[in-house]
CSV table of C-alpha atoms and ligand atoms in Angstrom, one decimal:
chain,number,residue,atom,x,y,z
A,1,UNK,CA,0.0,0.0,0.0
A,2,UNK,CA,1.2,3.4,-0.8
A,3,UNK,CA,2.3,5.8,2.1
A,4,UNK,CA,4.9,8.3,3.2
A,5,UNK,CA,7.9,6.7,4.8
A,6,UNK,CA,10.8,8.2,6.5
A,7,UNK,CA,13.3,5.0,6.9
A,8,UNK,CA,16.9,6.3,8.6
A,9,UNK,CA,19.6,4.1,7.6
A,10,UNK,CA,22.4,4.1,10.4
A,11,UNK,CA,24.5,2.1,8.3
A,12,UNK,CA,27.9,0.9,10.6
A,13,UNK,CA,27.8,3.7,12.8
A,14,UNK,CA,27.0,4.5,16.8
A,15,UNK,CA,28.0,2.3,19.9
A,16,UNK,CA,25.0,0.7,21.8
A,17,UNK,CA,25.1,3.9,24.0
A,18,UNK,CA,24.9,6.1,21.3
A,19,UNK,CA,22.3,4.0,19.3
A,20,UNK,CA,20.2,3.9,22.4
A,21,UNK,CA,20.2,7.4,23.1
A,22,UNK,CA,19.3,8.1,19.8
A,23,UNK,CA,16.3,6.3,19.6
A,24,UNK,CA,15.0,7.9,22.9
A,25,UNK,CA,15.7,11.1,21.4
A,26,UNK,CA,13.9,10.8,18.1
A,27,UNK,CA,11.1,9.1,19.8
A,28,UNK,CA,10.6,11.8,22.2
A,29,UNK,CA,10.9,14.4,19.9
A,30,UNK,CA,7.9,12.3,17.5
A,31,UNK,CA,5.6,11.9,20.5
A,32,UNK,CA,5.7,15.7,21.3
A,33,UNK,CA,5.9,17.1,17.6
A,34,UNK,CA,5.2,14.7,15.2
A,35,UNK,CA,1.5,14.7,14.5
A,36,UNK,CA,1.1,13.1,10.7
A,37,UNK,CA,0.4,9.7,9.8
A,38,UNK,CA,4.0,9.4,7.8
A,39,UNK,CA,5.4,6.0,8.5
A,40,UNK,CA,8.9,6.0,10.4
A,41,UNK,CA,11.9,3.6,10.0
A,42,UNK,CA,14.9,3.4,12.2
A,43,UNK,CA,17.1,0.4,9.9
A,44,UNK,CA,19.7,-0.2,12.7
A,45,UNK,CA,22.7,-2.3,12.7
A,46,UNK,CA,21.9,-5.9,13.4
A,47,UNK,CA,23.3,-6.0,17.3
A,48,UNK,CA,20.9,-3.3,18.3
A,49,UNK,CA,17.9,-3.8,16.4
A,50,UNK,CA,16.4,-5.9,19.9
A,51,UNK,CA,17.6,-3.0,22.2
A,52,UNK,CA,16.3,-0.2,19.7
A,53,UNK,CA,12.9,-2.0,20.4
A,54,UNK,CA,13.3,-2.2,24.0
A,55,UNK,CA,13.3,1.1,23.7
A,56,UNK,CA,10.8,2.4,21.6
A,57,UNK,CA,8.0,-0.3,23.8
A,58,UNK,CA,5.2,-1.7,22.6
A,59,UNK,CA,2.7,0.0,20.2
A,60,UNK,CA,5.5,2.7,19.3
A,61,UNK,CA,4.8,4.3,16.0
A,62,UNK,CA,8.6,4.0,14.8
A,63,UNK,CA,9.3,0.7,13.5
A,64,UNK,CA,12.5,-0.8,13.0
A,65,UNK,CA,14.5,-2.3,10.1
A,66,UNK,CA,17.4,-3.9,9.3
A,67,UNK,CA,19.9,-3.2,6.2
A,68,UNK,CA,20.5,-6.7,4.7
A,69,UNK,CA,19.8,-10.2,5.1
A,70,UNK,CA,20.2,-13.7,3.8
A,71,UNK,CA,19.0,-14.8,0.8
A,72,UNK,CA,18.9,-18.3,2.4
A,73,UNK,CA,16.3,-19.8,5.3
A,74,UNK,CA,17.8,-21.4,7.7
A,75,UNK,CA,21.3,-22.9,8.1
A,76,UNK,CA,25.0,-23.2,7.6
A,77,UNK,CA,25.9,-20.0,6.6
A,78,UNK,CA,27.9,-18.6,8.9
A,79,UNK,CA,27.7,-14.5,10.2
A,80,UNK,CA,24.6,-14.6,8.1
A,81,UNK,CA,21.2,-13.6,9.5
A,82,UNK,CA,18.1,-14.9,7.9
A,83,UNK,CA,14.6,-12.6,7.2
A,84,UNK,CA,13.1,-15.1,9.5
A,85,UNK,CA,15.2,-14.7,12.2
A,86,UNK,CA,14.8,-10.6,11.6
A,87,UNK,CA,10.7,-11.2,11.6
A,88,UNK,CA,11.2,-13.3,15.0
A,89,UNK,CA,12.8,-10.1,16.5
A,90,UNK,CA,9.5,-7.9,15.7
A,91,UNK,CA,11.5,-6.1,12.8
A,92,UNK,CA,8.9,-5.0,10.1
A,93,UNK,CA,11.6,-3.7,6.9
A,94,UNK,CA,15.0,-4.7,5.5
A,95,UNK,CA,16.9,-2.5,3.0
A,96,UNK,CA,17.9,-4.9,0.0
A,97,UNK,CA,20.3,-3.8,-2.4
A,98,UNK,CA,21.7,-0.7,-1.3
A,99,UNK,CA,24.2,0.5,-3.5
A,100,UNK,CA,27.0,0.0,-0.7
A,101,UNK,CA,26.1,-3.9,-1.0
A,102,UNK,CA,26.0,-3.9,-4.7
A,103,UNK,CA,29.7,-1.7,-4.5
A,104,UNK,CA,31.3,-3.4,-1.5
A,105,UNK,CA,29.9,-7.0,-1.5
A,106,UNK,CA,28.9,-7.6,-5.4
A,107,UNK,CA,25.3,-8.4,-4.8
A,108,UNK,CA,23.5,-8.5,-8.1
A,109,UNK,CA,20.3,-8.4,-9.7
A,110,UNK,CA,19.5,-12.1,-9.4
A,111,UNK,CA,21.0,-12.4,-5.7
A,112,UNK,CA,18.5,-9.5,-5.0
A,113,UNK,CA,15.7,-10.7,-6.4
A,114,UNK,CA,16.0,-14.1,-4.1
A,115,UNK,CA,16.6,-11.2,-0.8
A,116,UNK,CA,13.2,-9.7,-1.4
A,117,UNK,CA,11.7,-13.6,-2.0
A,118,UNK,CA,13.0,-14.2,1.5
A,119,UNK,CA,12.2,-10.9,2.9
A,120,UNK,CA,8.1,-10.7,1.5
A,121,UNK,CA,8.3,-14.0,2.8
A,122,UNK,CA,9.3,-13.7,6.0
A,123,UNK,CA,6.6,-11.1,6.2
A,124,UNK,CA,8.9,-8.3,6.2
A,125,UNK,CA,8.7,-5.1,3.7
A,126,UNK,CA,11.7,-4.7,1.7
A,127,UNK,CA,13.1,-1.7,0.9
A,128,UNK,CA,14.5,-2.0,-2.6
A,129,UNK,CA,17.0,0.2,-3.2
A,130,UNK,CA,17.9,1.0,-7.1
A,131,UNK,CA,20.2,4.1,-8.8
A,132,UNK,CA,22.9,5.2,-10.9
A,133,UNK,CA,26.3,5.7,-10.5
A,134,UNK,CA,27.6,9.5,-12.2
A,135,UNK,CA,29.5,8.4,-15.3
A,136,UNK,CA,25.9,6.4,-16.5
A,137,UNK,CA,23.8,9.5,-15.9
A,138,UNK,CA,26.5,11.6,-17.5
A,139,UNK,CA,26.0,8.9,-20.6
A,140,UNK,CA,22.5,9.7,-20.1
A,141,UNK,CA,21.9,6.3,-19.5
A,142,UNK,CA,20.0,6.2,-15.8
A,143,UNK,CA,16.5,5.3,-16.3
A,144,UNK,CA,17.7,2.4,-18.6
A,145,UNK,CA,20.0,1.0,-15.6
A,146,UNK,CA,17.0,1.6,-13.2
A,147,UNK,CA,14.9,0.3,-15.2
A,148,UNK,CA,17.0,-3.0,-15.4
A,149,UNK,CA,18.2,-2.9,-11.8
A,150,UNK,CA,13.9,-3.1,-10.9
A,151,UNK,CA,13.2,-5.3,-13.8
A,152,UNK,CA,15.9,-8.1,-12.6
A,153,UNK,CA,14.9,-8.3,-9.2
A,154,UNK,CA,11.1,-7.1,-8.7
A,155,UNK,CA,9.2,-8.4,-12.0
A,156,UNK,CA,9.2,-12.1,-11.2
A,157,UNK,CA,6.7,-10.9,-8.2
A,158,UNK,CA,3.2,-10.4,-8.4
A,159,UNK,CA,0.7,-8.0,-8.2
A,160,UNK,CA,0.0,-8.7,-4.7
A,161,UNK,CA,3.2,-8.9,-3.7
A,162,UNK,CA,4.5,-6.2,-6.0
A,163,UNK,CA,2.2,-4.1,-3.6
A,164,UNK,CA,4.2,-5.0,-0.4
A,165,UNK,CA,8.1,-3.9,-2.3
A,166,UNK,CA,8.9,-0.5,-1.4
A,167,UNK,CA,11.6,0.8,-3.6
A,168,UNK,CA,13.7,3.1,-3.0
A,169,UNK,CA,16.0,5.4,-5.4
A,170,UNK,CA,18.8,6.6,-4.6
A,171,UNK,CA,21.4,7.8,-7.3
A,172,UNK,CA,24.9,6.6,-6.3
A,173,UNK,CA,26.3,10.1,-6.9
A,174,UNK,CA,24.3,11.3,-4.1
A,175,UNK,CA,25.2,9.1,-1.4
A,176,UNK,CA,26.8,10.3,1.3
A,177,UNK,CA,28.2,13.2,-1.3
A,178,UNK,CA,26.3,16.0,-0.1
A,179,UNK,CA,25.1,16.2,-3.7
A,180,UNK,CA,21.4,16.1,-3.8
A,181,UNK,CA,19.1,15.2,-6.6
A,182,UNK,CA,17.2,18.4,-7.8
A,183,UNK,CA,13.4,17.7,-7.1
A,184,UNK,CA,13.1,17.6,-11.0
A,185,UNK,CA,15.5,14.8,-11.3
A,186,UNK,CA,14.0,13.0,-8.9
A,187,UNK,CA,10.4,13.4,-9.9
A,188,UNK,CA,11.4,11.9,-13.2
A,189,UNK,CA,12.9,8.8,-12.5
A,190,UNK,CA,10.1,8.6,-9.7
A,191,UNK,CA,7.8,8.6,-12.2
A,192,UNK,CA,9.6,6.5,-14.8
A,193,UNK,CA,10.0,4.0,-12.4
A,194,UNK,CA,6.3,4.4,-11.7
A,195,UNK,CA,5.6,4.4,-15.3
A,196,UNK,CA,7.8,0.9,-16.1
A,197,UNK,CA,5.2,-1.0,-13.0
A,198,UNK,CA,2.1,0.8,-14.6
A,199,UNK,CA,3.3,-1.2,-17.9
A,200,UNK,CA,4.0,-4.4,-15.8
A,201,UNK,CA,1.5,-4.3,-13.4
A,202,UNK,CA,-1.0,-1.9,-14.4
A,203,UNK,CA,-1.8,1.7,-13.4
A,204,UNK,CA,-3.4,0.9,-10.6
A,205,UNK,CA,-1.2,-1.5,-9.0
A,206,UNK,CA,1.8,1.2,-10.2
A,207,UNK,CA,-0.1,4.0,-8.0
A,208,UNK,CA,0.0,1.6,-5.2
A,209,UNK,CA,4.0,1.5,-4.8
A,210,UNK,CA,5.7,3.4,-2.0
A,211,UNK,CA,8.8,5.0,-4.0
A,212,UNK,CA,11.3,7.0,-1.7
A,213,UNK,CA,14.5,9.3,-2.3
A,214,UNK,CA,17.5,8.8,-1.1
A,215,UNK,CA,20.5,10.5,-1.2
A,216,UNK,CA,21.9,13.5,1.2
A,217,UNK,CA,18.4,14.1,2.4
A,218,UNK,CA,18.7,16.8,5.1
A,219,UNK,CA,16.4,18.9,6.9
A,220,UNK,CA,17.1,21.9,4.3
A,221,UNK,CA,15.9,19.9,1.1
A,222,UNK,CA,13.4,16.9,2.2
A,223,UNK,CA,10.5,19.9,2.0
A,224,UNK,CA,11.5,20.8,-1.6
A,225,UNK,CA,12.3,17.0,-2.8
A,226,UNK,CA,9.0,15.4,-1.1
A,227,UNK,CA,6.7,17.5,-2.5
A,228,UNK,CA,7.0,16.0,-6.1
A,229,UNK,CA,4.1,13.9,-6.5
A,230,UNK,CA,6.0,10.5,-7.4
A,231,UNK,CA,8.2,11.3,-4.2
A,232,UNK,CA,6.6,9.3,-1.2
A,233,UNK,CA,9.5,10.3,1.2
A,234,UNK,CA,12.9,9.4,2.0
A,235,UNK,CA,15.7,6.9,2.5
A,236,UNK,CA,18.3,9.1,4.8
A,237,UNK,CA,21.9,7.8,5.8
A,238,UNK,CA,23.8,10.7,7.6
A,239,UNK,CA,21.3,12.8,8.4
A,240,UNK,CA,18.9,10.4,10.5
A,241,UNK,CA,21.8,9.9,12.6
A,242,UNK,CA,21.3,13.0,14.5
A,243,UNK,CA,18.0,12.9,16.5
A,244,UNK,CA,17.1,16.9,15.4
A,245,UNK,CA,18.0,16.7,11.7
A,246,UNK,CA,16.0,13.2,11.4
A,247,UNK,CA,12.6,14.3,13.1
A,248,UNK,CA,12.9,17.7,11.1
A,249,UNK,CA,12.9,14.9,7.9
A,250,UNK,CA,9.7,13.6,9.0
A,251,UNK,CA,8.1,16.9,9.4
A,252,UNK,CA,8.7,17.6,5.9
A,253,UNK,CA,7.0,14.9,5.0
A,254,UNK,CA,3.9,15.4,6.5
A,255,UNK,CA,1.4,17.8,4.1
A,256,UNK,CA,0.4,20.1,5.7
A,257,UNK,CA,3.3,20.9,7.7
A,258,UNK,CA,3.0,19.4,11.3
A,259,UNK,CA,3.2,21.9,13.8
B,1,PEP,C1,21.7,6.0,2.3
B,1,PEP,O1,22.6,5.5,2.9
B,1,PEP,O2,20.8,5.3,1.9
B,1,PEP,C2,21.8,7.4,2.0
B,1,PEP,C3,20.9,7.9,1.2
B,1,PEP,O3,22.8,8.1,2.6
B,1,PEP,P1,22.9,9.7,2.7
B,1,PEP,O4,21.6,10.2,3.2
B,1,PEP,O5,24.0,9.9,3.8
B,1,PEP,O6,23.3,10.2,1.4
């Protein structure tokens, strides 16, 4: 189902300590000012995604996510950690296929597809992460690599679960740069993206589809970037580690303003 979503991802970063105190802090901060019905994320590091729920308690709005796992069940695959096992804990999402794994650990399109098999299967949402390094949109060639990065591992789904994917595109050259998409850029691949499911799956099942930015989302732009009408909020890496910058994020998601 489509809906606004704010997912942090803290990638390697913070001690317990620090993770801790940053939960408290952003969940204050959304209990006293966050009054809109956009969905938050907080995709921890695997070790503190059972304390980060500790602290948040029962029936918090702010779920929790992780940023990868296991494209296998259950068993001898050592330092891996299964959907399952991530379901077990009470985490709801799991980031598949940011470009740091793609990079960094050479997980491709068919790899990717068998993460969000596991992960709708498990009965968690993934968060599908797809965009272009600089030199292809230089080459002009970015909505044909998106469109192939989606195409390999979302189109052997269904409509139904199609429905429970939530993707999330993030240009390469905007991770962690500083270097933010222009609204205009990322209204149009929102909407090519959106345009490639409406040919797959239909218009209706395309107007379904949670699609988020991400890429040096910060309080100053998310207002700007989240108002395009393809853009259903934000993936955000530096930023949602500090507690202020992150719930400011959220605000700018909500329409109207939350006060
Ligand atoms: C990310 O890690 O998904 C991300 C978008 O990072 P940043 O916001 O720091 O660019």
């Amino acid at each position: 189902m489509r809906k606004k979503i704010v997912a942090g991802n803290w990638k390697m970063n913070k001690t317990l300590d620090e993770a801790l105190a940053l939960t408290s802090e952003i969940a204050g901060m959304v209990k006293d000012e966050v009054r809109s019905d956009t969905t938050i994320v907080l995709c921890t590091p695997f070790p503190y995604l059972v304390p980060v729920l500790r602290v948040l308690g029962d029936g918090s709005r702010i779920a929790v996510g992780a940023q990868n796992c296991s494209q296998h069940e259950w068993g001898a695959y050592t330092g891996e950690t299964s959907a399952l096992m991530l379901a077990s804990l009470k985490a709801q999402y799991v980031i598949i296929g940011h470009s740091e794994r793609r990079q960094y650990f050479g997980e491709d399109g068919k790899l990717l597809a068998a993460k969000v098999d596991i992960a709708l299967r498990s009965g968690l949402t993934p968060i599908f992460c797809c965009g272009e390094p600089l030199e292809v949109r230089e080459k002009g060639g970015h909505q044909d690599l998106v469109g192939e990065q989606v195409e390999a591992s979302l189109y052997h789904l269904d409509e139904a679960q199609i429905k429970k994917v939530v993707i999330a595109y993030e240009p390469v050259w905007a991770i962690g740069t500083g270097k933010t998409a222009t609204s205009a850029q990322a209204q149009e691949m929102h909407a090519f993206i959106r345009s490639q499911l409406a040919a797959k799956y239909g218009q209706a099942t395309a107007s379904d589809i949670t699609i988020l930015y991400g890429g040096s989302v910060n309080a100053s732009n998310a207002r700007e970037l989240f108002s395009s009408p393809d853009v259903d909020g934000g993936l955000v890496g530096g930023a949602s580690l500090k507690s202020r910058e992150f719930v400011e994020i959220i605000k700018a998601c909500s329409t109207p303003a939350s006060p």
